[in-house]
mmCIF file of C-alpha atoms and ligand atoms in Angstrom:
data_model
loop_
_atom_site.group_PDB
_atom_site.id
_atom_site.type_symbol
_atom_site.label_atom_id
_atom_site.label_comp_id
_atom_site.label_asym_id
_atom_site.label_seq_id
_atom_site.Cartn_x
_atom_site.Cartn_y
_atom_site.Cartn_z
ATOM 1 C CA MET A 1 -3.706 2.582 -76.104
ATOM 2 C CA LEU A 2 -2.505 3.901 -72.865
ATOM 3 C CA GLN A 3 -4.485 7.024 -73.440
ATOM 4 C CA ALA A 4 -7.595 5.059 -74.294
ATOM 5 C CA LEU A 5 -7.302 3.105 -71.103
ATOM 6 C CA MET A 6 -6.811 6.259 -68.961
ATOM 7 C CA ASN A 7 -9.702 7.921 -70.535
ATOM 8 C CA LEU A 8 -11.750 4.916 -69.819
ATOM 9 C CA LEU A 9 -10.525 4.737 -66.084
ATOM 10 C CA SER A 10 -11.276 8.183 -65.644
ATOM 11 C CA LEU A 11 -14.770 7.752 -66.838
ATOM 12 C CA CYS A 12 -15.242 4.987 -64.526
ATOM 13 C CA LEU A 13 -13.753 6.609 -61.598
ATOM 14 C CA LYS A 14 -15.350 10.021 -61.955
ATOM 15 C CA PRO A 15 -18.853 9.619 -63.398
ATOM 16 C CA PHE A 16 -19.844 12.723 -65.311
ATOM 17 C CA GLY A 17 -21.412 15.542 -63.397
ATOM 18 C CA HIS A 18 -20.213 14.555 -59.921
ATOM 19 C CA GLY A 19 -17.099 16.661 -59.530
ATOM 20 C CA ARG A 20 -16.952 18.071 -56.174
ATOM 21 C CA SER A 21 -20.772 18.579 -56.009
ATOM 22 C CA SER A 22 -20.870 16.479 -52.861
ATOM 23 C CA SER A 23 -18.468 18.705 -51.141
ATOM 24 C CA ASN A 24 -19.178 20.413 -47.781
ATOM 25 C CA SER A 25 -19.575 23.906 -48.905
ATOM 26 C CA ASP A 26 -21.972 22.633 -51.601
ATOM 27 C CA SER A 27 -24.334 20.963 -49.312
ATOM 28 C CA ASN A 28 -24.603 23.874 -47.189
ATOM 29 C CA LEU A 29 -25.569 25.973 -50.263
ATOM 30 C CA GLU A 30 -28.238 23.144 -50.893
ATOM 31 C CA SER A 31 -29.583 23.562 -47.433
ATOM 32 C CA PHE A 32 -29.464 27.345 -47.664
ATOM 33 C CA VAL A 33 -31.369 27.574 -51.128
ATOM 34 C CA GLY A 34 -33.617 24.636 -50.323
ATOM 35 C CA VAL A 35 -34.853 24.340 -53.906
ATOM 36 C CA SER A 36 -31.590 24.129 -55.791
ATOM 37 C CA LYS A 37 -32.155 21.297 -58.118
ATOM 38 C CA GLU A 38 -29.348 19.381 -59.443
ATOM 39 C CA GLY A 39 -29.602 16.548 -61.832
ATOM 40 C CA LYS A 40 -28.866 14.532 -64.857
ATOM 41 C CA ASP A 41 -30.907 13.735 -67.893
ATOM 42 C CA GLY A 42 -28.839 11.538 -70.354
ATOM 43 C CA LEU A 43 -25.743 13.399 -71.388
ATOM 44 C CA LEU A 44 -27.067 16.623 -69.734
ATOM 45 C CA TRP A 45 -25.964 17.777 -66.178
ATOM 46 C CA TYR A 46 -27.630 20.898 -64.645
ATOM 47 C CA ARG A 47 -27.937 22.627 -61.495
ATOM 48 C CA ASP A 48 -31.138 24.646 -61.844
ATOM 49 C CA VAL A 49 -30.318 27.577 -59.548
ATOM 50 C CA GLY A 50 -28.089 28.325 -56.543
ATOM 51 C CA ARG A 51 -26.832 31.353 -54.654
ATOM 52 C CA TYR A 52 -23.408 32.767 -54.831
ATOM 53 C CA TRP A 53 -21.987 36.026 -53.095
ATOM 54 C CA SER A 54 -23.602 38.521 -55.436
ATOM 55 C CA GLY A 55 -26.799 36.751 -56.617
ATOM 56 C CA GLU A 56 -28.037 33.614 -58.028
ATOM 57 C CA PHE A 57 -26.590 31.404 -60.604
ATOM 58 C CA SER A 58 -27.764 28.592 -62.997
ATOM 59 C CA MET A 59 -25.447 26.083 -64.592
ATOM 60 C CA ALA A 60 -25.618 23.299 -67.288
ATOM 61 C CA VAL A 61 -23.500 21.003 -69.300
ATOM 62 C CA VAL A 62 -23.998 18.734 -72.244
ATOM 63 C CA GLN A 63 -21.369 16.114 -73.237
ATOM 64 C CA ALA A 64 -20.958 15.364 -76.783
ATOM 65 C CA ASN A 65 -17.353 13.925 -77.002
ATOM 66 C CA GLN A 66 -16.488 10.543 -75.971
ATOM 67 C CA VAL A 67 -14.586 12.149 -72.963
ATOM 68 C CA ILE A 68 -15.904 15.299 -72.115
ATOM 69 C CA GLU A 69 -13.443 18.295 -73.034
ATOM 70 C CA ASP A 70 -15.357 20.958 -71.243
ATOM 71 C CA GLN A 71 -14.651 22.006 -67.672
ATOM 72 C CA SER A 72 -15.994 24.746 -65.491
ATOM 73 C CA GLN A 73 -16.334 26.197 -62.220
ATOM 74 C CA ILE A 74 -17.669 28.771 -59.900
ATOM 75 C CA GLU A 75 -15.886 29.970 -56.942
ATOM 76 C CA SER A 76 -17.540 32.682 -54.838
ATOM 77 C CA GLY A 77 -16.881 34.135 -51.198
ATOM 78 C CA PRO A 78 -16.000 37.296 -49.359
ATOM 79 C CA PHE A 79 -13.151 37.953 -52.037
ATOM 80 C CA GLY A 80 -15.573 38.042 -54.901
ATOM 81 C CA THR A 81 -16.728 35.624 -57.475
ATOM 82 C CA PHE A 82 -14.719 33.707 -60.115
ATOM 83 C CA VAL A 83 -16.201 31.853 -63.077
ATOM 84 C CA GLY A 84 -14.327 29.767 -65.415
ATOM 85 C CA VAL A 85 -15.290 28.041 -68.672
ATOM 86 C CA TYR A 86 -12.557 25.824 -70.203
ATOM 87 C CA ASP A 87 -13.198 24.372 -73.562
ATOM 88 C CA GLY A 88 -10.472 21.695 -74.252
ATOM 89 C CA HIS A 89 -9.386 20.370 -77.480
ATOM 90 C CA GLY A 90 -7.217 17.267 -78.723
ATOM 91 C CA GLY A 91 -8.383 15.711 -75.268
ATOM 92 C CA PRO A 92 -9.479 16.619 -71.889
ATOM 93 C CA GLU A 93 -6.257 17.078 -70.133
ATOM 94 C CA ALA A 94 -5.512 20.778 -70.699
ATOM 95 C CA ALA A 95 -8.935 21.970 -69.662
ATOM 96 C CA ARG A 96 -8.923 19.705 -66.384
ATOM 97 C CA PHE A 97 -5.445 21.021 -65.773
ATOM 98 C CA VAL A 98 -6.577 24.510 -65.953
ATOM 99 C CA CYS A 99 -9.773 23.779 -63.808
ATOM 100 C CA ASP A 100 -7.330 22.236 -61.188
ATOM 101 C CA HIS A 101 -4.755 25.087 -61.248
ATOM 102 C CA LEU A 102 -5.817 28.505 -62.655
ATOM 103 C CA PHE A 103 -8.000 29.500 -59.493
ATOM 104 C CA ARG A 104 -5.479 28.284 -57.146
ATOM 105 C CA HIS A 105 -2.895 30.626 -58.856
ATOM 106 C CA PHE A 106 -5.485 33.461 -58.832
ATOM 107 C CA GLN A 107 -5.879 32.918 -55.194
ATOM 108 C CA ALA A 108 -2.233 32.859 -54.271
ATOM 109 C CA ILE A 109 -1.503 35.788 -56.308
ATOM 110 C CA SER A 110 -4.408 37.755 -54.674
ATOM 111 C CA ALA A 111 -2.995 36.806 -51.245
ATOM 112 C CA GLU A 112 0.385 38.603 -52.360
ATOM 113 C CA THR A 113 -1.651 41.706 -53.338
ATOM 114 C CA HIS A 114 -3.823 41.686 -50.248
ATOM 115 C CA GLY A 115 -6.968 40.723 -51.959
ATOM 116 C CA VAL A 116 -6.505 43.360 -54.681
ATOM 117 C CA VAL A 117 -7.622 42.061 -58.202
ATOM 118 C CA THR A 118 -6.413 43.924 -61.058
ATOM 119 C CA SER A 119 -6.020 42.901 -64.946
ATOM 120 C CA GLU A 120 -2.454 42.221 -63.909
ATOM 121 C CA THR A 121 -2.996 39.891 -61.109
ATOM 122 C CA ILE A 122 -5.416 37.783 -63.569
ATOM 123 C CA GLN A 123 -2.899 37.870 -66.349
ATOM 124 C CA ARG A 124 -0.299 36.499 -63.835
ATOM 125 C CA ALA A 125 -2.499 33.548 -62.751
ATOM 126 C CA PHE A 126 -2.886 32.636 -66.574
ATOM 127 C CA CYS A 127 0.794 33.004 -67.124
ATOM 128 C CA ALA A 128 1.543 30.487 -64.176
ATOM 129 C CA THR A 129 -1.012 28.108 -65.306
ATOM 130 C CA GLU A 130 0.455 28.013 -68.809
ATOM 131 C CA GLU A 131 3.937 27.526 -67.222
ATOM 132 C CA GLY A 132 2.672 24.844 -65.005
ATOM 133 C CA PHE A 133 0.980 22.896 -68.057
ATOM 134 C CA THR A 134 4.272 23.287 -70.257
ATOM 135 C CA ASN A 135 6.254 21.976 -67.331
ATOM 136 C CA LEU A 136 3.828 19.179 -67.078
ATOM 137 C CA VAL A 137 4.297 18.148 -70.863
ATOM 138 C CA SER A 138 8.070 18.299 -70.575
ATOM 139 C CA GLU A 139 7.955 15.887 -67.696
ATOM 140 C CA LEU A 140 5.797 13.485 -69.516
ATOM 141 C CA TRP A 141 7.300 13.894 -73.066
ATOM 142 C CA SER A 142 8.828 10.577 -73.008
ATOM 143 C CA SER A 143 5.993 8.590 -71.795
ATOM 144 C CA ARG A 144 2.916 10.569 -73.223
ATOM 145 C CA PRO A 145 4.018 12.879 -75.851
ATOM 146 C CA GLN A 146 0.634 13.479 -77.136
ATOM 147 C CA MET A 147 0.081 15.926 -74.193
ATOM 148 C CA ALA A 148 2.003 18.342 -76.339
ATOM 149 C CA THR A 149 -0.877 18.599 -78.830
ATOM 150 C CA VAL A 150 -3.766 19.030 -76.269
ATOM 151 C CA GLY A 151 -4.948 22.522 -75.381
ATOM 152 C CA SER A 152 -7.834 24.409 -73.769
ATOM 153 C CA CYS A 153 -9.937 27.777 -74.390
ATOM 154 C CA CYS A 154 -10.041 29.811 -71.210
ATOM 155 C CA LEU A 155 -12.705 32.240 -70.378
ATOM 156 C CA VAL A 156 -12.713 33.762 -66.960
ATOM 157 C CA GLY A 157 -14.997 36.192 -65.252
ATOM 158 C CA VAL A 158 -14.115 37.825 -61.913
ATOM 159 C CA ILE A 159 -16.373 39.983 -60.027
ATOM 160 C CA TYR A 160 -14.258 42.068 -57.523
ATOM 161 C CA GLN A 161 -16.057 44.874 -55.528
ATOM 162 C CA GLN A 162 -18.118 46.667 -58.373
ATOM 163 C CA THR A 163 -16.020 45.678 -61.275
ATOM 164 C CA LEU A 164 -16.435 42.750 -63.528
ATOM 165 C CA PHE A 165 -12.906 41.616 -65.207
ATOM 166 C CA VAL A 166 -13.314 39.363 -68.267
ATOM 167 C CA ALA A 167 -10.216 37.495 -69.454
ATOM 168 C CA ASN A 168 -10.447 35.162 -72.390
ATOM 169 C CA LEU A 169 -8.174 32.910 -74.511
ATOM 170 C CA GLY A 170 -9.879 31.142 -77.547
ATOM 171 C CA ASP A 171 -13.528 31.297 -78.548
ATOM 172 C CA SER A 172 -15.694 30.993 -75.602
ATOM 173 C CA ARG A 173 -17.821 33.989 -74.858
ATOM 174 C CA VAL A 174 -19.686 35.930 -72.111
ATOM 175 C CA VAL A 175 -22.609 38.119 -72.922
ATOM 176 C CA LEU A 176 -24.245 40.651 -70.719
ATOM 177 C CA GLY A 177 -28.034 41.196 -70.394
ATOM 178 C CA LYS A 178 -28.559 44.829 -69.775
ATOM 179 C CA LYS A 179 -31.746 46.860 -69.105
ATOM 180 C CA VAL A 180 -32.296 49.480 -71.564
ATOM 181 C CA GLY A 181 -35.091 51.980 -72.096
ATOM 182 C CA ASN A 182 -38.106 52.167 -70.000
ATOM 183 C CA THR A 183 -40.271 49.565 -71.679
ATOM 184 C CA GLY A 184 -38.684 46.447 -70.064
ATOM 185 C CA GLY A 185 -36.258 45.976 -72.827
ATOM 186 C CA ILE A 186 -32.898 44.212 -72.737
ATOM 187 C CA ALA A 187 -29.661 44.528 -74.698
ATOM 188 C CA ALA A 188 -27.042 41.751 -75.482
ATOM 189 C CA ILE A 189 -23.582 43.208 -74.929
ATOM 190 C CA GLN A 190 -20.658 40.799 -75.668
ATOM 191 C CA LEU A 191 -17.990 41.367 -73.185
ATOM 192 C CA SER A 192 -15.370 39.059 -74.456
ATOM 193 C CA THR A 193 -12.810 39.145 -77.491
ATOM 194 C CA GLU A 194 -12.553 35.950 -79.232
ATOM 195 C CA HIS A 195 -9.503 34.472 -80.957
ATOM 196 C CA ASN A 196 -10.506 32.261 -83.722
ATOM 197 C CA ALA A 197 -9.180 32.427 -87.279
ATOM 198 C CA ASN A 198 -12.704 32.484 -88.876
ATOM 199 C CA LEU A 199 -12.688 36.249 -87.644
ATOM 200 C CA GLU A 200 -11.000 38.486 -90.012
ATOM 201 C CA VAL A 201 -9.398 40.714 -87.319
ATOM 202 C CA ILE A 202 -7.580 37.693 -85.969
ATOM 203 C CA ARG A 203 -6.329 36.692 -89.293
ATOM 204 C CA HIS A 204 -5.170 40.092 -89.795
ATOM 205 C CA GLU A 205 -3.359 39.890 -86.292
ATOM 206 C CA LEU A 206 -1.612 36.593 -87.046
ATOM 207 C CA LYS A 207 -0.425 38.012 -90.451
ATOM 208 C CA ASN A 208 1.126 41.158 -88.753
ATOM 209 C CA LEU A 209 2.704 38.928 -86.172
ATOM 210 C CA HIS A 210 4.157 36.548 -88.752
ATOM 211 C CA PRO A 211 4.929 38.781 -91.849
ATOM 212 C CA ASN A 212 7.156 36.542 -93.387
ATOM 213 C CA ASP A 213 4.810 33.426 -93.194
ATOM 214 C CA PRO A 214 2.249 33.491 -96.051
ATOM 215 C CA GLN A 215 0.862 30.006 -94.736
ATOM 216 C CA ILE A 216 0.049 31.414 -91.261
ATOM 217 C CA VAL A 217 -3.563 31.087 -91.734
ATOM 218 C CA VAL A 218 -4.903 28.581 -94.266
ATOM 219 C CA LEU A 219 -8.445 27.922 -95.384
ATOM 220 C CA LYS A 220 -9.113 24.301 -95.285
ATOM 221 C CA HIS A 221 -12.550 22.623 -95.898
ATOM 222 C CA GLY A 222 -14.058 25.955 -95.663
ATOM 223 C CA VAL A 223 -12.631 26.832 -92.256
ATOM 224 C CA TRP A 224 -9.655 29.272 -91.565
ATOM 225 C CA ARG A 225 -7.058 27.463 -89.415
ATOM 226 C CA VAL A 226 -3.936 28.668 -87.958
ATOM 227 C CA LYS A 227 -1.182 26.944 -90.102
ATOM 228 C CA GLY A 228 -3.797 24.854 -91.468
ATOM 229 C CA ILE A 229 -4.251 23.041 -88.130
ATOM 230 C CA ILE A 230 -5.831 24.770 -85.513
ATOM 231 C CA GLN A 231 -8.635 27.282 -85.287
ATOM 232 C CA VAL A 232 -7.956 29.233 -82.304
ATOM 233 C CA SER A 233 -4.953 31.665 -81.904
ATOM 234 C CA ARG A 234 -4.684 31.741 -78.217
ATOM 235 C CA SER A 235 -4.999 28.924 -75.731
ATOM 236 C CA ILE A 236 -3.343 27.213 -72.725
ATOM 237 C CA GLY A 237 -1.406 24.047 -73.871
ATOM 238 C CA ASP A 238 -0.991 23.304 -77.515
ATOM 239 C CA VAL A 239 2.612 23.667 -76.683
ATOM 240 C CA TYR A 240 3.479 22.048 -80.093
ATOM 241 C CA MET A 241 2.449 25.477 -81.484
ATOM 242 C CA LYS A 242 4.493 27.408 -78.919
ATOM 243 C CA HIS A 243 7.946 25.844 -78.471
ATOM 244 C CA ALA A 244 9.871 24.297 -81.298
ATOM 245 C CA ARG A 245 11.358 21.607 -78.946
ATOM 246 C CA PHE A 246 7.753 19.912 -78.848
ATOM 247 C CA ASN A 247 7.107 20.212 -82.677
ATOM 248 C CA ARG A 248 8.915 17.142 -83.601
ATOM 249 C CA GLU A 249 8.489 13.312 -83.390
ATOM 250 C CA PRO A 250 7.056 11.449 -81.759
ATOM 251 C CA ILE A 251 3.870 13.831 -81.984
ATOM 252 C CA ASN A 252 1.327 12.880 -84.744
ATOM 253 C CA ALA A 253 2.558 14.000 -88.126
ATOM 254 C CA LYS A 254 -0.565 16.243 -88.673
ATOM 255 C CA PHE A 255 0.589 18.494 -85.831
ATOM 256 C CA ARG A 256 4.278 18.724 -87.173
ATOM 257 C CA LEU A 257 5.224 21.906 -89.035
ATOM 258 C CA PRO A 258 7.254 21.426 -92.260
ATOM 259 C CA GLU A 259 9.486 24.409 -91.526
ATOM 260 C CA PRO A 260 11.516 25.242 -88.377
ATOM 261 C CA MET A 261 9.459 27.194 -85.737
ATOM 262 C CA ASP A 262 11.557 30.435 -84.953
ATOM 263 C CA LYS A 263 8.914 31.759 -82.619
ATOM 264 C CA SER A 264 5.665 30.869 -80.914
ATOM 265 C CA ILE A 265 2.731 30.726 -83.214
ATOM 266 C CA LEU A 266 -0.127 30.434 -80.682
ATOM 267 C CA SER A 267 -0.166 32.659 -77.514
ATOM 268 C CA ALA A 268 -1.369 32.173 -73.973
ATOM 269 C CA ASN A 269 -1.833 35.903 -73.529
ATOM 270 C CA PRO A 270 -5.374 36.613 -72.582
ATOM 271 C CA THR A 271 -7.418 39.724 -73.670
ATOM 272 C CA ILE A 272 -8.727 41.152 -70.431
ATOM 273 C CA ILE A 273 -11.173 44.013 -69.960
ATOM 274 C CA SER A 274 -12.678 45.560 -66.914
ATOM 275 C CA HIS A 275 -16.144 46.643 -66.844
ATOM 276 C CA PRO A 276 -17.567 48.751 -64.173
ATOM 277 C CA LEU A 277 -20.983 47.121 -63.024
ATOM 278 C CA HIS A 278 -23.953 49.375 -63.617
ATOM 279 C CA PRO A 279 -27.283 48.698 -61.761
ATOM 280 C CA ASN A 280 -28.961 47.969 -65.079
ATOM 281 C CA ASP A 281 -26.577 45.093 -65.734
ATOM 282 C CA SER A 282 -28.839 42.250 -65.143
ATOM 283 C CA PHE A 283 -27.309 39.030 -65.843
ATOM 284 C CA LEU A 284 -24.052 37.374 -67.453
ATOM 285 C CA VAL A 285 -24.024 34.226 -69.748
ATOM 286 C CA PHE A 286 -20.748 32.531 -69.812
ATOM 287 C CA ALA A 287 -20.685 29.664 -72.359
ATOM 288 C CA SER A 288 -18.191 27.612 -74.524
ATOM 289 C CA ASP A 289 -18.380 27.849 -78.274
ATOM 290 C CA GLY A 290 -20.820 24.886 -78.515
ATOM 291 C CA LEU A 291 -23.739 27.034 -77.470
ATOM 292 C CA TRP A 292 -22.637 30.172 -79.705
ATOM 293 C CA GLU A 293 -22.393 27.936 -82.637
ATOM 294 C CA HIS A 294 -26.089 27.474 -82.517
ATOM 295 C CA LEU A 295 -27.616 30.567 -80.726
ATOM 296 C CA SER A 296 -27.063 34.535 -81.286
ATOM 297 C CA ASN A 297 -26.137 36.678 -78.401
ATOM 298 C CA GLU A 298 -29.523 38.245 -78.676
ATOM 299 C CA LYS A 299 -31.534 35.029 -78.644
ATOM 300 C CA VAL A 300 -29.486 33.875 -75.487
ATOM 301 C CA VAL A 301 -30.234 37.009 -73.709
ATOM 302 C CA ASP A 302 -33.936 36.786 -74.724
ATOM 303 C CA ILE A 303 -34.355 33.443 -73.493
ATOM 304 C CA VAL A 304 -32.860 34.277 -70.135
ATOM 305 C CA HIS A 305 -34.740 37.420 -69.836
ATOM 306 C CA SER A 306 -38.314 36.141 -70.715
ATOM 307 C CA ASN A 307 -38.062 32.927 -68.596
ATOM 308 C CA PRO A 308 -37.923 32.048 -64.702
ATOM 309 C CA ARG A 309 -34.338 32.183 -63.412
ATOM 310 C CA ALA A 310 -34.216 28.651 -62.194
ATOM 311 C CA GLY A 311 -33.209 26.365 -64.899
ATOM 312 C CA SER A 312 -31.787 29.135 -67.232
ATOM 313 C CA ALA A 313 -28.644 27.404 -68.113
ATOM 314 C CA LYS A 314 -30.580 24.158 -68.949
ATOM 315 C CA ARG A 315 -32.953 25.923 -70.987
ATOM 316 C CA LEU A 316 -30.350 27.563 -73.172
ATOM 317 C CA VAL A 317 -28.566 24.182 -73.645
ATOM 318 C CA LYS A 318 -31.747 22.698 -74.668
ATOM 319 C CA ALA A 319 -32.424 25.670 -77.177
ATOM 320 C CA ALA A 320 -28.938 25.014 -78.682
ATOM 321 C CA LEU A 321 -29.799 21.263 -79.001
ATOM 322 C CA GLN A 322 -33.013 21.913 -80.580
ATOM 323 C CA GLU A 323 -31.374 24.162 -83.065
ATOM 324 C CA ALA A 324 -28.650 21.545 -83.727
ATOM 325 C CA ALA A 325 -31.301 19.053 -84.382
ATOM 326 C CA ARG A 326 -33.250 21.562 -86.534
ATOM 327 C CA LYS A 327 -30.308 21.826 -88.861
ATOM 328 C CA ARG A 328 -30.148 18.200 -89.353
ATOM 329 C CA GLU A 329 -34.050 18.089 -90.068
ATOM 330 C CA MET A 330 -34.221 15.634 -87.045
ATOM 331 C CA ARG A 331 -36.384 15.816 -83.804
ATOM 332 C CA TYR A 332 -34.805 16.781 -80.615
ATOM 333 C CA SER A 333 -36.241 13.726 -79.083
ATOM 334 C CA ASP A 334 -34.184 11.617 -81.710
ATOM 335 C CA LEU A 335 -31.019 13.796 -81.202
ATOM 336 C CA LYS A 336 -31.202 12.894 -77.463
ATOM 337 C CA LYS A 337 -31.085 9.212 -78.044
ATOM 338 C CA ILE A 338 -27.663 9.495 -79.777
ATOM 339 C CA ASP A 339 -24.920 8.520 -77.475
ATOM 340 C CA LYS A 340 -21.834 10.625 -76.775
ATOM 341 C CA LYS A 341 -18.901 10.582 -79.375
ATOM 342 C CA VAL A 342 -21.553 10.096 -82.193
ATOM 343 C CA ARG A 343 -23.247 13.301 -80.657
ATOM 344 C CA ARG A 344 -19.991 15.076 -81.668
ATOM 345 C CA HIS A 345 -21.281 15.080 -85.232
ATOM 346 C CA PHE A 346 -24.156 17.231 -84.397
ATOM 347 C CA HIS A 347 -22.971 19.389 -81.730
ATOM 348 C CA ASP A 348 -19.978 20.026 -79.408
ATOM 349 C CA ASP A 349 -19.710 19.875 -75.596
ATOM 350 C CA ILE A 350 -21.757 22.958 -74.225
ATOM 351 C CA THR A 351 -21.135 24.538 -71.046
ATOM 352 C CA VAL A 352 -23.419 27.425 -69.809
ATOM 353 C CA ILE A 353 -23.139 29.376 -66.543
ATOM 354 C CA VAL A 354 -25.686 32.298 -65.973
ATOM 355 C CA LEU A 355 -25.008 34.723 -63.238
ATOM 356 C CA PHE A 356 -27.752 36.918 -61.969
ATOM 357 C CA LEU A 357 -26.451 40.195 -60.429
ATOM 358 C CA ASN A 358 -28.024 41.421 -57.354
ATOM 359 C CA HIS A 359 -26.823 45.085 -57.152
ATOM 360 C CA ASP A 360 -27.744 45.229 -53.398
ATOM 361 C CA LEU A 361 -25.212 42.476 -52.666
ATOM 362 C CA ILE A 362 -22.650 43.831 -54.994
ATOM 363 C CA SER A 363 -22.720 47.558 -53.610
ATOM 364 C CA LYS A 364 -22.599 46.238 -49.998
ATOM 365 C CA SER A 365 -19.536 44.205 -51.122
ATOM 366 C CA LYS A 366 -19.353 41.891 -48.064
ATOM 367 C CA SER A 367 -23.082 41.638 -47.001
ATOM 368 C CA ALA A 368 -24.801 38.360 -47.431
ATOM 369 C CA ALA A 369 -23.091 37.088 -44.362
ATOM 370 C CA GLN A 370 -25.424 34.041 -44.663
ATOM 371 C CA THR A 371 -24.257 33.110 -47.989
ATOM 372 C CA PRO A 372 -21.692 30.316 -47.600
ATOM 373 C CA PRO A 373 -18.548 30.221 -49.993
ATOM 374 C CA VAL A 374 -19.369 28.468 -53.139
ATOM 375 C CA SER A 375 -17.090 25.910 -54.789
ATOM 376 C CA ILE A 376 -18.637 24.133 -57.725
ATOM 377 C CA ARG A 377 -17.135 22.342 -60.605
ATOM 378 C CA SER A 378 -19.247 20.926 -63.393
ATOM 379 C CA ALA A 379 -17.626 17.753 -64.322
ATOM 380 C CA HIS A 380 -14.426 15.886 -63.954
HETATM 381 C C1 NAG B 1 -31.460 51.713 -66.711
HETATM 382 O O1 NAG B 1 -32.884 50.957 -67.047
HETATM 383 C C2 NAG B 1 -33.806 51.888 -66.899
HETATM 384 C C3 NAG B 1 -35.257 51.099 -66.729
HETATM 385 O O2 NAG B 1 -35.243 49.986 -67.587
HETATM 386 C C4 NAG B 1 -33.911 52.907 -67.900
HETATM 387 O O3 NAG B 1 -35.056 53.755 -67.979
HETATM 388 C C5 NAG B 1 -32.587 53.612 -68.098
HETATM 389 O O4 NAG B 1 -32.449 54.294 -69.248
HETATM 390 C C6 NAG B 1 -31.330 52.749 -67.976
HETATM 391 N N1 NAG B 1 -30.260 53.393 -68.029
HETATM 392 C C7 NAG B 1 -29.169 53.263 -68.656
HETATM 393 C C8 NAG B 1 -27.909 53.857 -68.508
HETATM 394 O O5 NAG B 1 -29.187 52.374 -69.447
#
């Protein structure tokens, strides 16, 4: 009841899609770009095109849940560029927490290392965020114990000098569009590793980590789930699957394990890769699972490549919705009329951020003096 009231309040106080988009740096960006169109169309919010430190971006989000569970951000300035896509589950709180804290930790840790970004500094930012969230759950345990059962996938891309770092927990994904051959072809290269029990390699990993637990992954209604409960094996939050002290009453019985938990089942340790940017690396598409559920990597890269840059992210969201409608043999125009919550039966919240890479700017590292810092958050 309290939860429902808080959700309602947060909906009223923070209308979808308005986030910090009226902040100062953002309106500077607006006047600089001139044509950056931001708008709303029903449950869809979009930013057609904007400029960040190393090129242009496009961003779009469609809501399906009663309270949106996806959060995302672009932070860009002389330090480089930080993109985050956070796909929450069980409620919006963990994804919001990540959006509020992960980049700040990243900034604080980068300050300690004199601005140098490495896999380790990114890892430390994830770790600090997980720790902060776990502390919050402890504090709220007597008043809001259900905080123990919310979590968030967490996909981060950092462009630092001429290197792209990708850190991932859960099943969001980033795909690179890369020019190949001399006939204008483009390849779709997935850069993130996913952690979803639907993947055989993840089931294998879980069985290896928990050799004495035959029930570590369970096929339930055609979907593989960790302990028969949750699809992702790594996340921020979901502390009921990480610490025995939270796996007890009063959390909902469906989250309580029948046997004592002797070690953490889910992990908050991201898979991190570093990718030296090549002049042929054309653009990056970061998106939550809701997009990839309906569109292949190749299709996504093809859509971005064969259309104007402006509106790329919105175009991808629409293509996914059209596919979701087609699967249900209904018209896109009818799907669009379905309100949030009921929408969730047709598709998930979907977040898309496309970063176009301008290698002149990337190689100069700190040129583009006229580009103001960017700090954008899709929705609260
Ligand atoms: C880079 O792109 C050019 C033009 O599309 C192509 O000829 C070349 O083979 C590409 N190089 C690599 C390493 O992919």
